[in-house]
Amino acid sequence: MSKFDALFRSIKEKAKVVDDVIFELLPEKEPEELYEATRHYPLAGGKRVRPFVVLTAAEAVGGDWRKALYPAAAIEILHTYTLIHDDIMDMDETRRGRATVHKVWGINMAILAGDLMYSVVFDAATKAPVSAEKIVEIVRAIARAGIEICEGQALDLEFETRDTVTIEEYLKMIDGKTAALFDASAKIGGIIGTDNQEYIQALSKYGRNVGMAFQIWDDVLDLIADEKKLGKPVGSDIRKGKKTLIVAHFFQHASEEDKAEFLKVFGKYAGDVKGKGIIEEDIREEVAKVIELLKKYGSIDYASRFAKNLVKEAKEALKVLPESEARKNLELLADFIVEREY
Amino acid sequence: MSKFDALFRSIKEKAKVVDDVIFELLPEKEPEELYEATRHYPLAGGKRVRPFVVLTAAEAVGGDWRKALYPAAAIEILHTYTLIHDDIMDMDETRRGRATVHKVWGINMAILAGDLMYSVVFDAATKAPVSAEKIVEIVRAIARAGIEICEGQALDLEFETRDTVTIEEYLKMIDGKTAALFDASAKIGGIIGTDNQEYIQALSKYGRNVGMAFQIWDDVLDLIADEKKLGKPVGSDIRKGKKTLIVAHFFQHASEEDKAEFLKVFGKYAGDVKGKGIIEEDIREEVAKVIELLKKYGSIDYASRFAKNLVKEAKEALKVLPESEARKNLELLADFIVEREY
């Protein structure tokens, strides 16, 4: 038994109900291939964490979570649409153990499937059984998160052209790319559940912090996790040259010599290295050395502490809400984000 | 002096005011390249016909067109975002005399610029100074048009894999790809200007018909227009193998022999034929022969009559509205659509 058992049960229960709405919004219909493409990732599973935040936030302010079902499904569909378009941009070939949408249906259909899903998001948002005033606030929150996500993704694309980025630049990027949608999720739950602006703001802050922590912890896990649990080689971000908080910290503190050592390996094994006479064991050894460099400057610890601190602040923000099982679950979710091993 | 002078004056006047809002919504800001990409097509000009329909529809039902400015700008931004994504899908290299967005900034930035613009569309819609109930209706109308546009574009992509399509299939495709947004434009103007559902429905029907006629007349012009006015060679759709109402009609009526003759040329000169030893004069001659085939079965006349009939019905629909200068301008716009020579 883990301290997260009750949380996991609640996530699973809500995911089931959310999935019914997601597939109601993305039905099997004509044009067949287009709608199939929209259903591809939702059918591949996923924990539905963002919808869980929407629904539980509504509960945590004393609202009826069922009234938040359409916006919760909308948030997951929005998230999925960004995955489809990101996969095109990153030329990724697999996701959730399946071929990516553009690998199966081609880039054109993948662009279009994402575009269609984003339209569905807003249509779904208008279906929430709440006042028109609240729907307008929800639409605005979603649209502004959508704007922030694109800005964050543009920064991320721009990062690829550079050796490194500053801590500030990195934080700005994930603030848009990841945190904005968690913020919107919690906020929208709040809007549906209450008129208390203090509560809504607290939820918004909770979501923002949890979203940042989620991304940073992902980057930490890449370096410290058990490969079997993670399902990919340790340091795969190093191979790809991904600019993380850890890398940003390292570049702000390392000696010129160590930076030069680091850059010899960083991003060197992006994409397919098979058939190039490169031996996997040699890569592993090089990556392991680079991870030692990161440890030397405390960069992994720094990011880990940073994420844990964000989670602490996220839980702190929730203190203005009355105690409840829902609030407890939001707190547990925040803990889980920086305690998970995969 | 033409019968359209007053209409053109009104379009120009409104375009100026709309442009201020468009560039307020798509400012020069960070990330610089991303926002530059969003401004690329709006800066290249365009008549702003759809915003004109939104604003004039609001007037035609006795409303204040200024209240419709944000939704009008939103509709143009939506239209522009679909152009950016369509240009990627069609691998088009120029638009409005400029390099396409993906040619200048790459496919990734073009996908992202479109996505950002689509978020801006919904944020802008919520800014209209009307009741929350009306904003929800506007958001829904935009989202549903967005869905129809994607469905229409998916059909259009699917058409590329075939020799021809039926009249019914073609009409379904442009109903989504082109007519849905004109429908939404007129309807949204109506929603803002009145509570009279009969008026709103009349405007919606007007928009739908005008949108269909607009697309069909575009296809007719490709075959009958003066090259200098049109700015591209006569029959360029034939070269590309574009499935139009004209082609659909031809395939439903021509002899097997004539169909075979047609297919020898249809779509044969898609893309770049330079440097392949193909002489422009020979293409022109072949295309001219094919156009004679289309004339033999009355296919161009059929499409022309079809478009003119749609315009007649569009104007008929407006008859429930009180007479006014705005209504007159909507009628003139409908006429212009099937009388224009470019």
XYZ file of C-alpha atoms in Angstrom:
684
model
C 0.000 0.000 0.000
C 1.301 3.420 -0.904
C 0.183 6.825 0.268
C -1.033 7.398 -3.278
C -3.501 4.504 -3.473
C -6.600 6.612 -2.833
C -5.368 9.215 -5.333
C -4.794 6.589 -8.034
C -8.249 5.153 -7.442
C -9.818 8.566 -7.846
C -7.793 9.297 -11.013
C -8.912 6.000 -12.531
C -12.562 6.520 -11.644
C -12.653 10.002 -13.126
C -10.683 8.947 -16.220
C -13.401 6.458 -17.085
C -16.121 9.105 -17.041
C -13.931 11.616 -18.907
C -13.156 9.064 -21.601
C -16.839 8.647 -22.386
C -17.028 12.367 -23.052
C -13.779 12.443 -25.055
C -15.042 9.748 -27.413
C -18.452 11.370 -27.631
C -16.605 14.497 -28.833
C -14.314 12.530 -31.177
C -16.730 9.983 -32.643
C -16.257 7.494 -35.445
C -17.607 9.480 -38.372
C -16.837 10.804 -41.846
C -14.295 11.753 -43.072
C -13.227 8.448 -41.569
C -9.430 8.848 -41.628
C -9.609 12.315 -40.127
C -11.647 11.213 -37.117
C -9.601 8.030 -36.740
C -6.488 10.193 -36.497
C -8.082 12.301 -33.745
C -8.874 9.149 -31.722
C -5.422 7.593 -32.109
C -3.692 8.961 -28.979
C -6.757 9.016 -26.721
C -7.243 5.316 -27.567
C -3.613 4.597 -26.644
C -4.287 5.333 -22.995
C -2.851 8.003 -20.751
C -3.719 8.870 -17.162
C -5.959 11.907 -17.924
C -4.141 13.921 -15.254
C -5.275 17.301 -16.573
C -8.975 16.360 -16.638
C -8.494 15.015 -13.117
C -7.202 18.417 -12.050
C -10.210 20.168 -13.662
C -12.737 17.893 -11.975
C -11.042 17.747 -8.592
C -10.521 21.514 -8.519
C -14.268 21.948 -9.053
C -14.915 19.588 -6.136
C -12.303 21.251 -3.943
C -14.204 24.546 -4.024
C -17.499 22.824 -3.232
C -18.734 22.443 -6.812
C -20.249 19.521 -8.670
C -17.467 17.870 -10.681
C -19.983 16.523 -13.188
C -20.604 20.053 -14.407
C -16.923 20.215 -15.355
C -16.915 17.111 -17.565
C -17.033 18.835 -20.956
C -14.290 21.332 -20.102
C -12.221 18.481 -18.591
C -12.513 16.464 -21.792
C -11.776 19.637 -23.777
C -8.521 20.159 -21.866
C -7.393 16.602 -22.597
C -8.274 17.010 -26.280
C -6.315 20.257 -26.375
C -3.334 18.520 -24.775
C -3.585 15.697 -27.315
C -3.772 18.078 -30.256
C -0.549 19.754 -29.124
C 1.088 16.302 -28.907
C 0.121 15.546 -32.522
C 1.555 18.818 -33.801
C 4.651 18.567 -31.544
C 5.348 15.077 -32.853
C 5.381 16.448 -36.405
C 7.778 19.226 -35.385
C 10.060 16.858 -33.456
C 9.802 14.152 -36.153
C 8.998 11.654 -33.397
C 7.984 8.233 -34.629
C 6.389 6.697 -31.564
C 4.216 7.882 -28.677
C 2.523 5.833 -25.964
C 3.922 2.736 -27.672
C 2.211 3.489 -30.984
C 3.304 5.029 -34.247
C 2.730 8.792 -34.135
C -0.280 10.215 -35.994
C 1.829 11.632 -38.840
C 3.651 8.304 -39.203
C 0.330 6.503 -39.710
C -1.683 9.048 -41.718
C 0.948 11.438 -43.065
C 1.815 14.993 -42.076
C -1.161 16.610 -43.824
C -3.739 14.519 -42.020
C -1.875 15.012 -38.729
C -1.951 18.803 -39.088
C -5.644 18.615 -39.931
C -6.516 16.207 -37.121
C -4.914 18.598 -34.634
C -6.768 21.552 -36.123
C -10.067 19.701 -35.954
C -9.456 18.722 -32.331
C -8.733 22.308 -31.385
C -12.109 23.337 -32.840
C -13.783 20.550 -30.892
C -12.142 21.888 -27.717
C -14.026 25.174 -27.928
C -17.294 23.641 -29.021
C -17.048 21.301 -26.012
C -16.276 24.165 -23.652
C -19.584 25.834 -24.547
C -21.461 22.681 -23.482
C -20.732 22.982 -19.766
C -24.013 23.302 -17.798
C -22.996 26.589 -16.158
C -23.860 30.255 -16.760
C -22.869 31.964 -20.014
C -20.606 34.267 -17.987
C -18.665 31.261 -16.708
C -18.445 29.708 -20.160
C -16.924 32.928 -21.497
C -14.327 32.824 -18.701
C -13.579 29.179 -19.510
C -13.195 29.886 -23.234
C -10.852 32.760 -22.439
C -8.763 30.612 -20.075
C -8.431 27.900 -22.712
C -7.587 30.333 -25.525
C -4.944 32.076 -23.417
C -3.412 28.759 -22.396
C -3.390 27.881 -26.113
C -1.481 31.076 -26.848
C 1.039 30.410 -24.070
C 1.563 26.824 -25.248
C 2.484 28.037 -28.746
C 4.799 30.704 -27.381
C 6.509 28.105 -25.190
C 6.835 25.663 -28.060
C 8.313 28.410 -30.279
C 10.945 29.070 -27.606
C 11.652 25.347 -27.378
C 12.157 25.170 -31.162
C 14.448 28.157 -30.954
C 16.467 26.479 -28.178
C 17.383 23.720 -30.649
C 19.527 26.170 -32.584
C 21.690 26.970 -29.541
C 24.305 25.277 -27.351
C 22.510 26.136 -24.162
C 19.972 28.424 -22.480
C 19.816 30.349 -19.238
C 17.764 29.212 -16.238
C 15.439 32.141 -16.828
C 14.888 31.223 -20.489
C 14.217 27.621 -19.611
C 11.659 28.553 -16.954
C 9.892 30.878 -19.378
C 9.696 28.086 -21.933
C 8.098 25.492 -19.634
C 5.894 28.158 -18.101
C 4.201 28.316 -21.499
C 4.674 24.866 -22.915
C 3.624 22.866 -19.845
C 2.507 24.988 -16.890
C -0.076 27.155 -18.668
C -2.382 24.203 -19.319
C -2.184 22.904 -15.739
C -2.950 26.435 -14.588
C -5.964 26.621 -16.917
C -7.117 23.159 -15.809
C -7.225 24.031 -12.120
C -8.609 27.495 -12.798
C -11.435 26.195 -14.981
C -12.425 23.692 -12.308
C -12.496 26.627 -9.908
C -14.593 28.803 -12.215
C -17.163 26.021 -12.533
C -17.252 25.247 -8.830
C -17.307 28.673 -7.194
C -17.615 32.445 -7.543
C -14.933 32.990 -4.907
C -12.102 34.714 -6.812
C -9.585 34.001 -4.056
C -10.213 30.263 -4.440
C -9.935 30.464 -8.222
C -6.638 32.320 -7.999
C -5.301 29.811 -5.490
C -6.144 26.963 -7.863
C -4.534 28.802 -10.746
C -1.325 29.180 -8.750
C -1.477 25.529 -7.717
C -1.792 24.479 -11.360
C 1.015 26.720 -12.544
C 3.438 25.373 -9.933
C 2.434 21.776 -10.387
C 2.872 22.106 -14.157
C 6.375 23.545 -13.800
C 7.320 20.863 -11.268
C 5.930 18.157 -13.540
C 8.195 19.198 -16.403
C 11.289 19.703 -14.277
C 10.833 16.354 -12.558
C 10.491 14.693 -15.973
C 13.906 16.078 -16.815
C 15.372 14.902 -13.491
C 13.943 11.411 -13.963
C 15.634 11.139 -17.316
C 18.941 11.181 -15.439
C 18.229 9.324 -12.204
C 15.443 6.843 -12.926
C 15.559 3.096 -13.187
C 15.658 2.377 -16.930
C 13.134 -0.425 -16.651
C 10.589 1.793 -14.917
C 11.219 4.726 -17.257
C 11.079 2.658 -20.434
C 13.977 4.486 -22.117
C 17.756 4.695 -21.610
C 19.058 6.927 -18.820
C 20.215 10.258 -20.199
C 18.241 10.091 -23.425
C 17.740 13.872 -23.096
C 21.547 14.251 -23.069
C 21.772 12.214 -26.264
C 19.167 14.434 -27.903
C 20.684 17.671 -26.631
C 17.507 18.701 -24.798
C 17.886 21.948 -22.895
C 16.655 21.308 -19.365
C 16.886 23.197 -16.090
C 19.719 20.841 -15.176
C 21.705 21.763 -18.276
C 20.963 25.460 -17.798
C 22.250 25.290 -14.202
C 25.342 23.414 -15.284
C 26.187 26.025 -17.921
C 25.750 28.804 -15.420
C 28.238 27.176 -13.001
C 30.678 24.847 -14.761
C 34.277 25.626 -15.708
C 35.001 26.259 -19.377
C 36.826 22.942 -19.499
C 33.884 20.974 -18.125
C 31.482 22.781 -20.443
C 33.643 21.778 -23.385
C 33.672 18.152 -22.163
C 29.910 18.259 -21.819
C 29.346 19.634 -25.309
C 31.341 16.784 -26.815
C 28.512 14.407 -25.912
C 25.456 16.693 -25.566
C 23.137 16.267 -28.563
C 25.615 14.029 -30.306
C 23.227 11.097 -30.571
C 20.064 12.854 -31.652
C 17.959 10.814 -34.056
C 18.909 7.463 -35.467
C 22.466 6.329 -34.827
C 21.955 2.741 -35.921
C 24.101 1.585 -38.818
C 26.623 4.353 -38.241
C 29.086 2.053 -36.533
C 28.290 3.601 -33.147
C 28.201 1.087 -30.328
C 25.421 1.480 -27.729
C 27.820 0.561 -24.911
C 30.153 3.409 -25.881
C 27.279 5.905 -25.840
C 26.223 4.706 -22.402
C 29.725 5.203 -21.074
C 29.980 8.708 -22.518
C 26.565 9.664 -21.158
C 27.450 8.284 -17.721
C 30.554 10.512 -17.646
C 28.481 13.539 -18.561
C 25.991 12.757 -15.807
C 28.921 12.733 -13.375
C 29.797 16.224 -14.607
C 26.237 17.383 -13.890
C 26.491 15.891 -10.410
C 29.828 17.604 -9.809
C 28.091 20.990 -9.999
C 25.002 19.833 -8.118
C 22.838 20.536 -11.170
C 20.571 17.510 -10.772
C 20.077 18.263 -7.080
C 19.353 21.875 -7.926
C 16.564 20.909 -10.348
C 15.217 18.336 -7.939
C 15.062 20.896 -5.110
C 13.528 23.420 -7.502
C 10.707 21.018 -8.402
C 10.106 20.076 -4.765
C 9.922 23.703 -3.796
C 7.340 24.379 -6.511
C 5.260 21.529 -5.151
C 5.539 22.954 -1.656
C 4.272 26.294 -2.921
C 1.495 24.588 -4.863
C 0.239 22.904 -1.703
C 0.686 26.118 0.254
C -1.593 27.908 -2.223
C -4.361 25.362 -1.608
C -4.443 26.214 2.113
C -7.044 28.949 1.538
C -9.516 26.256 0.421
C -11.566 24.375 3.011
C -10.195 20.954 3.911
C -11.771 18.164 1.892
C -11.003 14.870 0.215
C -10.683 16.721 -3.098
C -8.156 19.193 -1.701
C -6.277 16.247 -0.185
C -6.162 14.565 -3.607
C -4.786 17.715 -5.238
C -2.082 17.832 -2.569
C -1.271 14.179 -3.105
C -1.078 14.723 -6.848
C 1.448 17.499 -6.252
C 3.494 15.164 -4.045
C 3.274 12.360 -6.544
C 4.647 14.570 -9.287
C 8.024 14.872 -7.518
C 8.042 11.444 -5.893
C 7.223 9.356 -8.932
C 9.913 7.152 -10.419
C 8.597 7.023 -14.005
C -18.516 54.070 -62.722
C -19.679 50.562 -61.925
C -22.681 49.419 -59.935
C -20.196 48.152 -57.340
C -18.512 51.480 -56.532
C -20.451 52.101 -53.319
C -19.840 48.499 -52.232
C -16.098 48.772 -52.840
C -15.948 52.018 -50.892
C -17.689 50.404 -47.950
C -15.425 47.322 -48.077
C -12.345 49.544 -48.055
C -13.569 51.705 -45.195
C -14.393 48.725 -43.021
C -11.156 46.909 -43.932
C -9.179 49.824 -42.498
C -10.915 49.599 -39.122
C -10.719 45.803 -39.093
C -6.999 45.883 -39.837
C -6.348 47.959 -36.744
C -7.973 45.231 -34.680
C -6.191 42.406 -36.539
C -2.789 43.939 -35.821
C -3.750 44.709 -32.240
C -4.471 40.975 -31.895
C -1.302 39.941 -33.752
C 1.234 42.426 -32.389
C 4.972 42.611 -32.813
C 6.126 40.752 -29.740
C 8.215 37.854 -28.468
C 8.803 35.189 -29.645
C 9.549 37.474 -32.562
C 9.599 34.968 -35.434
C 6.371 33.371 -34.314
C 4.444 36.646 -34.277
C 6.095 37.801 -37.496
C 4.840 34.623 -39.151
C 1.283 35.332 -37.956
C 1.431 38.827 -39.473
C 2.843 37.720 -42.823
C -0.395 37.171 -44.792
C -2.437 39.932 -43.127
C 0.366 42.347 -44.052
C 0.255 41.162 -47.663
C -3.180 42.661 -48.172
C -6.463 41.035 -49.020
C -9.934 42.523 -49.247
C -11.206 41.397 -45.805
C -14.439 40.166 -47.392
C -15.386 37.934 -44.479
C -15.019 40.687 -41.859
C -17.054 42.906 -44.182
C -19.823 40.295 -44.118
C -19.714 40.123 -40.297
C -19.910 43.900 -39.879
C -22.477 44.503 -42.602
C -24.677 41.669 -41.377
C -24.734 43.306 -37.937
C -25.766 46.580 -39.556
C -28.353 44.924 -41.774
C -30.309 43.741 -38.729
C -30.152 47.176 -37.122
C -27.108 46.553 -34.942
C -23.985 48.612 -34.291
C -21.230 47.240 -36.532
C -18.551 48.496 -34.145
C -19.653 45.902 -31.609
C -18.764 43.247 -34.172
C -15.171 44.365 -34.731
C -13.402 41.746 -32.587
C -15.392 38.843 -34.024
C -14.854 40.255 -37.542
C -11.090 40.376 -36.994
C -11.277 36.905 -35.437
C -12.946 35.510 -38.566
C -10.212 36.954 -40.794
C -7.509 35.544 -38.512
C -9.212 32.154 -38.633
C -9.317 32.326 -42.431
C -5.634 33.269 -42.517
C -4.635 30.442 -40.197
C -6.337 27.939 -42.521
C -4.415 29.445 -45.450
C -1.103 28.908 -43.641
C -1.875 25.276 -42.875
C -3.376 24.658 -46.348
C -0.255 26.053 -47.971
C 1.848 23.511 -46.057
C -0.460 20.685 -47.140
C -0.515 21.832 -50.782
C 3.214 22.640 -50.771
C 2.382 26.031 -52.259
C 5.310 28.400 -52.496
C 3.608 31.742 -53.030
C 0.444 33.468 -51.832
C -0.673 37.056 -52.412
C 2.600 37.605 -54.252
C 4.755 36.614 -51.275
C 6.579 33.484 -50.257
C 4.275 31.283 -48.160
C 4.786 31.232 -44.391
C 6.400 27.782 -44.394
C 8.734 28.844 -47.215
C 9.994 31.774 -45.126
C 10.023 30.287 -41.596
C 9.887 26.535 -42.168
C 7.077 24.043 -41.671
C 7.380 23.879 -37.880
C 6.972 27.609 -37.389
C 4.123 27.651 -39.932
C 2.216 24.952 -38.044
C 2.786 26.847 -34.822
C 1.847 30.257 -36.225
C -1.461 28.788 -37.408
C -2.086 27.193 -34.023
C -1.340 30.453 -32.236
C -3.678 32.372 -34.520
C -6.466 29.926 -33.874
C -6.087 30.542 -30.121
C -6.146 34.273 -30.738
C -9.418 33.824 -32.668
C -11.266 32.585 -29.593
C -9.670 35.034 -27.211
C -10.751 37.831 -29.581
C -14.289 36.480 -29.822
C -14.709 36.860 -26.060
C -13.861 40.560 -26.334
C -17.023 41.598 -28.191
C -18.988 44.148 -26.128
C -22.165 42.048 -26.115
C -23.861 39.777 -23.562
C -22.141 36.601 -22.374
C -24.986 34.609 -23.946
C -24.172 36.112 -27.337
C -20.458 35.500 -26.924
C -21.140 31.825 -26.222
C -23.192 31.636 -29.432
C -20.384 33.330 -31.364
C -17.752 30.966 -29.956
C -19.926 28.003 -30.876
C -20.482 29.315 -34.411
C -16.727 29.793 -34.896
C -15.812 26.392 -33.440
C -18.379 24.620 -35.600
C -17.190 26.441 -38.714
C -13.663 25.366 -37.722
C -14.809 21.750 -37.581
C -16.527 21.986 -40.969
C -13.459 23.597 -42.547
C -11.264 20.678 -41.431
C -13.792 18.130 -42.653
C -13.958 19.897 -46.027
C -10.185 20.083 -46.289
C -9.901 16.365 -45.442
C -12.294 15.602 -48.309
C -10.271 17.823 -50.613
C -7.060 15.977 -49.682
C -8.829 12.687 -50.306
C -9.979 13.918 -53.749
C -6.339 14.175 -54.773
C -6.043 10.412 -54.715
C -8.846 9.956 -57.259
C -9.489 10.533 -60.962
C -12.690 12.439 -60.330
C -15.524 13.086 -57.878
C -19.305 13.297 -58.137
C -21.195 16.602 -58.106
C -22.565 15.669 -54.684
C -19.085 14.997 -53.259
C -17.746 18.248 -54.636
C -20.596 20.266 -53.141
C -20.089 18.612 -49.768
C -16.407 19.492 -49.863
C -16.845 23.229 -50.584
C -19.782 23.362 -48.201
C -17.222 22.709 -45.457
C -14.039 24.172 -46.854
C -15.432 27.514 -48.032
C -19.127 28.022 -47.301
C -19.087 27.240 -43.565
C -16.988 30.305 -42.747
C -19.130 32.681 -44.826
C -22.163 31.233 -43.071
C -20.560 31.805 -39.668
C -19.514 35.337 -40.663
C -23.028 36.445 -41.587
C -24.572 34.584 -38.670
C -22.204 36.136 -36.121
C -22.977 39.609 -37.446
C -26.640 38.716 -36.989
C -26.153 37.421 -33.445
C -24.445 40.658 -32.472
C -27.009 42.903 -34.135
C -30.309 41.315 -33.192
C -32.231 38.762 -31.132
C -34.531 37.999 -34.065
C -33.804 34.348 -34.877
C -35.483 34.597 -38.279
C -33.049 37.347 -39.283
C -30.073 35.357 -37.994
C -31.145 32.283 -39.940
C -31.644 34.347 -43.083
C -28.103 35.709 -42.758
C -26.729 32.242 -42.167
C -28.405 31.012 -45.372
C -27.132 34.066 -47.246
C -23.583 33.338 -46.095
C -23.752 29.660 -46.929
C -24.957 30.345 -50.488
C -22.543 33.180 -51.089
C -19.646 31.008 -49.895
C -20.564 28.160 -52.229
C -21.014 30.575 -55.147
C -17.663 32.208 -54.361
C -15.803 28.906 -54.663
C -17.654 27.727 -57.761
C -17.135 31.051 -59.515
C -13.425 30.852 -58.708
C -13.343 27.554 -60.559
C -15.269 29.000 -63.514
C -12.954 31.997 -63.721
C -9.970 29.714 -63.973
C -11.337 28.610 -67.347
C -12.931 31.730 -68.784
C -11.079 34.707 -67.338
C -8.677 37.099 -69.000
C -5.226 35.862 -67.999
C -3.975 39.342 -67.291
C -6.815 40.084 -64.889
C -6.577 36.664 -63.231
C -2.804 36.735 -62.805
C -2.324 33.075 -63.753
C -2.629 31.000 -66.935
C -6.104 29.957 -68.056
C -6.865 26.383 -66.999
C -4.235 26.191 -64.272
C -6.734 24.050 -62.312
C -6.757 21.615 -65.243
C -2.985 21.446 -65.155
C -3.075 20.695 -61.419
C -5.904 18.171 -61.707
C -8.176 20.125 -59.364
C -11.594 18.514 -58.917
C -14.147 21.259 -59.521
C -17.891 21.304 -60.091
C -17.093 21.658 -63.786
C -14.993 18.512 -63.843
C -17.566 16.626 -61.763
C -20.311 17.619 -64.224
C -18.165 16.611 -67.193
C -17.476 13.171 -65.719
C -21.157 12.634 -65.071
C -22.041 13.381 -68.728
C -19.129 12.771 -71.093
C -18.604 9.722 -73.331
C -15.957 7.242 -72.262
C -13.845 8.385 -75.186
C -13.961 12.046 -74.172
C -13.246 11.199 -70.550
C -10.157 9.306 -71.644
C -9.060 12.308 -73.731
C -9.595 14.585 -70.749
C -7.588 12.415 -68.364
C -4.609 12.530 -70.712
C -4.130 16.195 -69.776
C -5.913 16.552 -66.428
C -3.377 16.857 -63.590
C -0.503 16.182 -65.951
C 1.262 19.452 -65.229
C 0.952 19.578 -61.466
C 3.959 21.146 -59.807
C 7.094 22.225 -61.550
C 7.435 21.215 -65.198
C 10.357 23.486 -65.945
C 13.502 21.736 -67.089
C 11.581 18.645 -68.132
C 11.657 19.535 -71.821
C 7.981 20.452 -71.745
C 7.107 23.506 -73.823
C 4.626 26.003 -72.349
C 3.004 26.498 -75.763
C 2.275 22.771 -76.022
C 0.649 22.754 -72.593
C -1.514 25.720 -73.552
C -2.684 23.949 -76.667
C -3.507 20.765 -74.787
C -5.361 22.676 -72.083
C -7.316 24.640 -74.702
C -8.478 21.355 -76.266
C -9.606 20.086 -72.884
C -11.536 23.284 -72.236
C -13.332 22.673 -75.554
C -14.310 19.247 -74.236
C -15.774 20.827 -71.108
C -17.713 23.253 -73.292
C -19.010 20.425 -75.474
C -20.924 19.015 -72.489
C -21.949 22.432 -71.187
C -19.992 21.844 -67.970
C -18.698 25.399 -67.607
C -22.160 26.816 -68.263
C -23.607 24.399 -65.746
C -21.240 25.594 -63.001
C -21.792 29.212 -63.953
C -25.585 28.802 -63.748
C -25.184 26.903 -60.479
C -23.229 29.780 -58.917
C -25.672 32.388 -60.203
C -28.574 30.449 -58.810
C -26.919 30.271 -55.397
C -26.496 34.042 -55.477
C -30.158 34.455 -56.385
C -31.142 32.349 -53.394
C -28.735 34.249 -51.157
C -30.396 37.540 -52.072
C -33.820 35.949 -51.753
C -32.971 34.948 -48.168
C -32.160 38.562 -47.283
C -35.683 39.688 -48.242
C -36.953 39.056 -44.686
C -34.630 41.839 -43.450
C -35.763 45.469 -43.589
C -34.441 47.404 -46.573
C -31.269 49.333 -45.772
C -27.948 50.367 -47.208
C -26.311 47.451 -45.409
C -28.731 44.926 -46.897
C -28.151 46.510 -50.295
C -24.396 46.074 -49.853
C -24.794 42.399 -48.949
C -26.887 41.957 -52.101
C -24.277 43.744 -54.186
C -21.538 41.598 -52.684
C -23.474 38.503 -53.740
C -23.810 39.892 -57.267
C -20.173 40.825 -57.390
C -19.132 37.298 -56.497
C -20.545 35.929 -59.776
C -19.877 38.997 -61.925
C -16.226 39.520 -61.024
C -13.609 38.810 -63.642
C -10.704 38.087 -61.276
